[in-house]
Every structure is written in structure tokens, then in C-alpha cells.
Coordinates of C-alpha atoms and ligand atoms in Angstrom, one line a residue:
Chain A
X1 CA -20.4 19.1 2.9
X2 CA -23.4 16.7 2.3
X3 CA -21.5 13.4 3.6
X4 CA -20.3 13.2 7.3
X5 CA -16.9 13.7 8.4
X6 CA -15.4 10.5 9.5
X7 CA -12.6 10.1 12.3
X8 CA -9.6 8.0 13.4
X9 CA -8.8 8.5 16.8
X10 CA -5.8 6.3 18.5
X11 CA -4.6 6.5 21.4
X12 CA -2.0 4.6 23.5
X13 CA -3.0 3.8 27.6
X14 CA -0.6 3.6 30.1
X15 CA 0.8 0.0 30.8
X16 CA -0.1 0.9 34.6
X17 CA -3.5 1.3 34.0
X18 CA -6.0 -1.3 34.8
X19 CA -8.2 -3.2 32.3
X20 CA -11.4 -1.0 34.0
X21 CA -10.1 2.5 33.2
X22 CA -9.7 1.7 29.8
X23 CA -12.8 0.1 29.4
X24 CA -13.6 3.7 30.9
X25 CA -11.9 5.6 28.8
X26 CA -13.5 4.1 25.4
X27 CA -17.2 4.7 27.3
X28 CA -15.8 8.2 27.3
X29 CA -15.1 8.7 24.0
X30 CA -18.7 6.8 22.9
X31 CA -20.1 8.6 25.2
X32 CA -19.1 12.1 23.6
X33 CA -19.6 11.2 20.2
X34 CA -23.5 10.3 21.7
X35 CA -23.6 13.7 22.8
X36 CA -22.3 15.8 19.6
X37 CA -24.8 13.9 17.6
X38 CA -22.0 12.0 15.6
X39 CA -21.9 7.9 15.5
X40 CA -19.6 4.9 16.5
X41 CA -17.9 3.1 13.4
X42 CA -16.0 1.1 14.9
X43 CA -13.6 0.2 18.0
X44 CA -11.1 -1.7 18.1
X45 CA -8.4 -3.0 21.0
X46 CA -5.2 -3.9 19.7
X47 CA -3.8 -4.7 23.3
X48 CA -0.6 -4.1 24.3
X49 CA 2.2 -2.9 22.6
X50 CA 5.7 -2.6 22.4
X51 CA 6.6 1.2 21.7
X52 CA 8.7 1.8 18.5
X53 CA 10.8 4.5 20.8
X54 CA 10.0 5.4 24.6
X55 CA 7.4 8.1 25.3
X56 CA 7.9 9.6 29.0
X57 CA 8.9 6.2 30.8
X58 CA 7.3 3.8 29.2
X59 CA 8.2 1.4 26.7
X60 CA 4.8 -0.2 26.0
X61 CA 1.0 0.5 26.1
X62 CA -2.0 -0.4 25.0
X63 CA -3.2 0.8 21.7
X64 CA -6.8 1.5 21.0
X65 CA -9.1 2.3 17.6
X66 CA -11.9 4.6 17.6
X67 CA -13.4 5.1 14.4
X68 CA -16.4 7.6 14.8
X69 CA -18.5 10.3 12.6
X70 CA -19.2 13.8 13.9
X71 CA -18.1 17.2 14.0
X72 CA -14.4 19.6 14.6
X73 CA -16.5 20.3 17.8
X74 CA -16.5 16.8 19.0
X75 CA -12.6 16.1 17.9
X76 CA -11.9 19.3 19.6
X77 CA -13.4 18.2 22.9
X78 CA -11.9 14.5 22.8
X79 CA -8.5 16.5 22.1
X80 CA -8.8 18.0 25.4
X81 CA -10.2 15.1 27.3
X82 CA -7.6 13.2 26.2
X83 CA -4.9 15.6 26.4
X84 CA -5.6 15.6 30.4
X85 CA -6.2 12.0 31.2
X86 CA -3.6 10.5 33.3
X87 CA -3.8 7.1 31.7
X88 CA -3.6 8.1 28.0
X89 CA -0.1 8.7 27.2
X90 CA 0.0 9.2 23.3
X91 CA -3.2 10.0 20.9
X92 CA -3.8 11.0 17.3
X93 CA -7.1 12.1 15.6
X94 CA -7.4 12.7 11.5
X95 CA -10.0 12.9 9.5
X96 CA -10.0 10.1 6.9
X97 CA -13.2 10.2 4.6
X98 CA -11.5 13.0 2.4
X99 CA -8.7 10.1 1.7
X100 CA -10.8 7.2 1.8
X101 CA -13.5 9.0 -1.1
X102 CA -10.3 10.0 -2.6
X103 CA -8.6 6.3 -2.9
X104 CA -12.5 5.2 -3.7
X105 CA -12.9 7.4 -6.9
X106 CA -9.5 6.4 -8.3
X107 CA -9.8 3.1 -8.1
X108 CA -13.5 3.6 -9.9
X109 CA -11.4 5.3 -12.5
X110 CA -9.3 2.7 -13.2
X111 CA -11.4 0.3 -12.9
X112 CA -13.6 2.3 -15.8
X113 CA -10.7 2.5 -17.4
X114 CA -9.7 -1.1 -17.8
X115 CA -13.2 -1.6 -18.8
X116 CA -12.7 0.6 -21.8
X117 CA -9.7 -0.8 -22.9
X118 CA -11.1 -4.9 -23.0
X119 CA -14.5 -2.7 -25.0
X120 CA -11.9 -1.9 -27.4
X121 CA -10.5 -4.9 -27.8
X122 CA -7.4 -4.5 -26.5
X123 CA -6.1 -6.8 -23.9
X124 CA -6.3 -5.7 -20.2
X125 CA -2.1 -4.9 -20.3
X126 CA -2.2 -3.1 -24.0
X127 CA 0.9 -0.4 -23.4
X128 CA 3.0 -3.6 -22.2
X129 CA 1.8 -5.5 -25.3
X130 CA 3.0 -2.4 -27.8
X131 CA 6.6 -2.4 -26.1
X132 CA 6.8 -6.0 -26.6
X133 CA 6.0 -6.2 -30.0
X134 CA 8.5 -3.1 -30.8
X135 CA 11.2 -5.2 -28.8
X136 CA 10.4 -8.1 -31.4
X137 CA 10.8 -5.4 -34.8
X138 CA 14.0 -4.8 -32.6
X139 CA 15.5 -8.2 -33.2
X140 CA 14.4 -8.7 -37.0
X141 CA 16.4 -5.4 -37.4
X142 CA 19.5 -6.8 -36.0
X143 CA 19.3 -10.0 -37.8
X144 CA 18.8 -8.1 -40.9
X145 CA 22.3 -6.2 -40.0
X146 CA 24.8 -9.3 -39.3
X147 CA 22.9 -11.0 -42.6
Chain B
X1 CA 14.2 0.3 -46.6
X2 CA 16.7 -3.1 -46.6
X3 CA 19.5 -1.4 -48.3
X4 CA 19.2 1.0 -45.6
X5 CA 19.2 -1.8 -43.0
X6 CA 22.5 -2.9 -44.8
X7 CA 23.8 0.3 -45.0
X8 CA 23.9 1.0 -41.5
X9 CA 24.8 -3.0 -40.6
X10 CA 28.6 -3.0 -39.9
X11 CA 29.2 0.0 -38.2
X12 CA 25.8 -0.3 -36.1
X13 CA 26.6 -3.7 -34.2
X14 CA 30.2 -3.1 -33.9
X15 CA 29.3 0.4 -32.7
X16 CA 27.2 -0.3 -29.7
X17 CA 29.5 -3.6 -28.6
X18 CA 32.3 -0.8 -27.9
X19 CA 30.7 1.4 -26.2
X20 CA 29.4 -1.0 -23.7
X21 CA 33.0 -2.6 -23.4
X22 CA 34.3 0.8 -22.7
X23 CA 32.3 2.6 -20.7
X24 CA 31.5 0.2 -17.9
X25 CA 30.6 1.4 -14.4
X26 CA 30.4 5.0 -16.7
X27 CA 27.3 7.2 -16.8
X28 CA 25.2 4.8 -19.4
X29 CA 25.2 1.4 -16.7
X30 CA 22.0 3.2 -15.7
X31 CA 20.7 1.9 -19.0
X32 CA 20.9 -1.9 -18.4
X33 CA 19.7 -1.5 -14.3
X34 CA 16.4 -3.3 -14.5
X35 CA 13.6 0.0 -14.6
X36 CA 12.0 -0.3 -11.0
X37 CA 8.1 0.3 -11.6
X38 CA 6.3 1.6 -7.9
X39 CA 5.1 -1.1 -6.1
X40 CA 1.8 1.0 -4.9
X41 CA 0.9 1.4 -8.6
X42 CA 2.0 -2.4 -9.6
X43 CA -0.3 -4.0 -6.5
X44 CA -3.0 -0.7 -7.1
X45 CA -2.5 0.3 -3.7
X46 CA -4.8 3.2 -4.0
X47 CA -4.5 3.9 0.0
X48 CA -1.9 3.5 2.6
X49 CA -2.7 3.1 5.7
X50 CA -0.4 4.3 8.9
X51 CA -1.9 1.8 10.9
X52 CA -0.1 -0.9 9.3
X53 CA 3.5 -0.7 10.8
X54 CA 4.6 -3.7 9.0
X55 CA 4.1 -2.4 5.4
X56 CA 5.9 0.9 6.2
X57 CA 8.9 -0.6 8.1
X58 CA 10.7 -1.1 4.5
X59 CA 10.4 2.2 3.7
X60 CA 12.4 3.5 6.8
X61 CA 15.4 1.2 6.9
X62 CA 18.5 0.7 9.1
X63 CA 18.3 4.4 10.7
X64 CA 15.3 4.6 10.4
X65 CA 14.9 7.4 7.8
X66 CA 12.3 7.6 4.7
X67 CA 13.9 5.6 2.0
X68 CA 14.3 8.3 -0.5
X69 CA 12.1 7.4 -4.3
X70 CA 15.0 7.3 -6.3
X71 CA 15.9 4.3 -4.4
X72 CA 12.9 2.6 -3.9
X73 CA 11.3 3.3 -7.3
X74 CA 7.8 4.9 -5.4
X75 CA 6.1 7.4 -7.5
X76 CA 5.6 10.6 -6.9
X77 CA 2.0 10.3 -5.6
X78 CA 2.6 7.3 -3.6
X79 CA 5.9 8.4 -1.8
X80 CA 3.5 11.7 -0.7
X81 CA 1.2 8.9 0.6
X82 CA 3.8 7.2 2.2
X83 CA 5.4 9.7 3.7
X84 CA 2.1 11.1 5.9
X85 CA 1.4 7.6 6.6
X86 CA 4.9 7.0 8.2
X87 CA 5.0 10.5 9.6
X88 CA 1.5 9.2 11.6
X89 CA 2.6 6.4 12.6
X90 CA 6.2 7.2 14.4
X91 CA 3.2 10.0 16.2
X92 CA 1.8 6.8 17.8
X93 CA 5.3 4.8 18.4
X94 CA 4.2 2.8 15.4
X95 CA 7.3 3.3 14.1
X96 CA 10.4 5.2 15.5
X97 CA 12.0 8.6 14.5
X98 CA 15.8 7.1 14.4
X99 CA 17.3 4.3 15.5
X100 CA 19.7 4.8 18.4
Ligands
ZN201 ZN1 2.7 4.7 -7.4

């Protein structure tokens, strides 16, 4: 609860519209995050795009990144701005910090990890060591057989 | 512990030489298939990101479906990951649903 909720918001723009409306479309969305308090991350253009399938009649648009803070209300409202544009013809918002803290801790942990196991003095890959050197009592075994 | 060794020396070489002679293509070729490790876990991958088409397009191959873990050798955490990431990205045309 005490860290901010952080979004991913793509969405995909008509190939007929013009450079301006989407230009307006990303004031839009900066303009509502402004309003619900949240904060601009990041924003990227990818340009246009072939689609991987067609959606309506198109076969290509132009893909754009909004990474933003705020809260469900703000998501909620771009949802249904969105949702009614004419231009925007595809657009997904997730939550990603929950993941992101998530993929942050367990690489901390293994990292930790690997720090305890060179403090022990074992090398960095010790499980793959242990199978090797039972691979090599393998061998003596078998010699011992045939002899 | 070497007469041991010896004791179990002519039958145990002989043994195993048969039944790899005999049973081939049979239920223990799984044995000598090299052991795929997952590929998330080997790079310490720890997040997969939907965005990135071209990572994900080997994991839905010729029609397009999610290559299933037994075949690609994901683990059970990643394949999880994996499979919301590709689920967001045919959302945005990242990716597609089927082929044809
Ligand atoms: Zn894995």
C-alpha cells in the first residue's frame, strides 16, 4: 500500500489517423494522469506496425507506451476515454510494479544466495561440481569391473 | 568393498550393454535424451516481458499455439510467466491467436 501503483498502458492508433491526433491522444492521457494526481514514467512511440492478425480492417497501426503511476480511478477513466476514441483501435492497461517488485526480490535472493555459497567456499556452480565429481567415482567403478 | 566391485563385475557391464541393445526406441531412450534445463532459469530471466514479441515468437510456433513445457523444457514458474506474457501480447496484435 505504501509504494505507488505503476501502469502499462498500450494502445494501437488507427493507420488513418494523422500524426496530430496522436500527438493528441498522448496529451490526453498525460493530461489525466496530471489530474488524478498520478505521474508520467515514461512514453514511448514505437511507430507503426504491422498487426500480428487484423483487428476490424486494419492490418497495421501505430503502437504507443505509456508508462504512468496513479490510481484504479485514473486506469478506469483512460479505459473509457480510450474505449470511445475513434482513432484508438486496440489498448491494454496492467498494473506491473506487483511483477516488477516481484522479479526484483528474487533476483536479490539469488544473488544473496550466490553470495553465500563463494562465503563458504564453494564455487559459484557447487551442485554442478558434486554431479561431476560422482560421474568421475562412476568411471573408477567401471574400470574396477572389466579389471 | 573391491571384492564387491568384482563380485558384481561380469554380470554388471554385460547387463546394461543388453538392455540398451534391446530395448531401443523402448520406454528407457528417454534416459540418454540430453535433460533440457529452462532457458529462463539458465539466462536468470527473472521477468518476461510481453512487449518483446521477438522473444515470445519461439514459444508459439507454426500454428501459432503455446509450445507445451514438456517440449520446450520451461519450468513451471516460467511457463506461467510466459504464458500471460504471450496471452498480452496477441491482446495488442503482438503476436497472433493462430495462424490461418
Ligand atoms: Zn525457469
Amino acid at each position: 500500500m505504501s509504494q505507488a501503483r505503476q501502469y502499462e498502458l498500450v494502445y494501437i492508433v488507427s493507420p488513418d489517423a494523422t500524426e496530430q491526433d496522436v500527438a493528441d491522444l498522448h496529451a490526453q492521457v498525460e493530461a489525466n494522469v496530471a489530474r488524478y494526481g498520478g505521474g508520467m514514467v515514461k512514453s514511448e512511440n514505437w511507430g507503426r506496425r504491422k498487426l500480428a492478425y487484423r483487428i476490424g480492417k486494419h492490418r497495421e497501426g501505430t503502437y504507443v507506451l505509456e508508462v504512468f503511476t496513479g490510481t484504479g480511478e485514473l486506469t478506469k477513466e483512460l479505459d473509457r476515454r480510450l474505449k470511445v476514441s475513434d482513432h484508438v483501435i486496440r489498448h491494454l492497461c496492467i498494473r506491473v510494479d506487483e511483477e516488477l517488485r516481484l522479479a526484483e526480490r528474487t533476483k536479490a535472493r539469488r544473488e544473496a544466495d550466490q553470495q553465500k555459497r563463494i562465503a563458504r567456499g564453494l564455487s559459484a556452480g557447487g551442485a554442478k561440481q558434486r554431479a561431476e565429481d560422482e560421474g568421475g567415482d562412476d568411471d573408477q567403478a567401471d574400470r574396477a569391473e572389466v579389471s | 568393498m573391491a571384492d564387491e566391485r568384482q563380485g558384481r563385475g561380469p554380470s554388471g557391464p554385460r547387463g546394461r550393454g543388453s538392455a540398451r541393445g534391446g530395448e531401443k526406441g523402448g520406454p528407457r531412450r528417454g534416459m540418454f535424451r540430453r535433460r533440457k534445463v529452462c532457458r529462463f532459469c539458465a539466462d536468470k530471466i527473472d521477468y518476461i516481458d510481453y512487449k518483446d514479441a521477438k522473444m515470445l515468437l519461439p514459444f508459439v510456433p507454426e500454428r501459432a499455439k503455446i509450445l507445451p513445457r514438456r517440449i520446450s523444457g520451461v519450468c513451471a514458474m516460467h511457463q506461467r510467466k510466459l504464458q500471460t506474457a504471450i496471452m498480452r501480447a496477441r491482446l495488442l496484435a503482438l503476436l497472433p491467436y493462430s495462424t490461418d
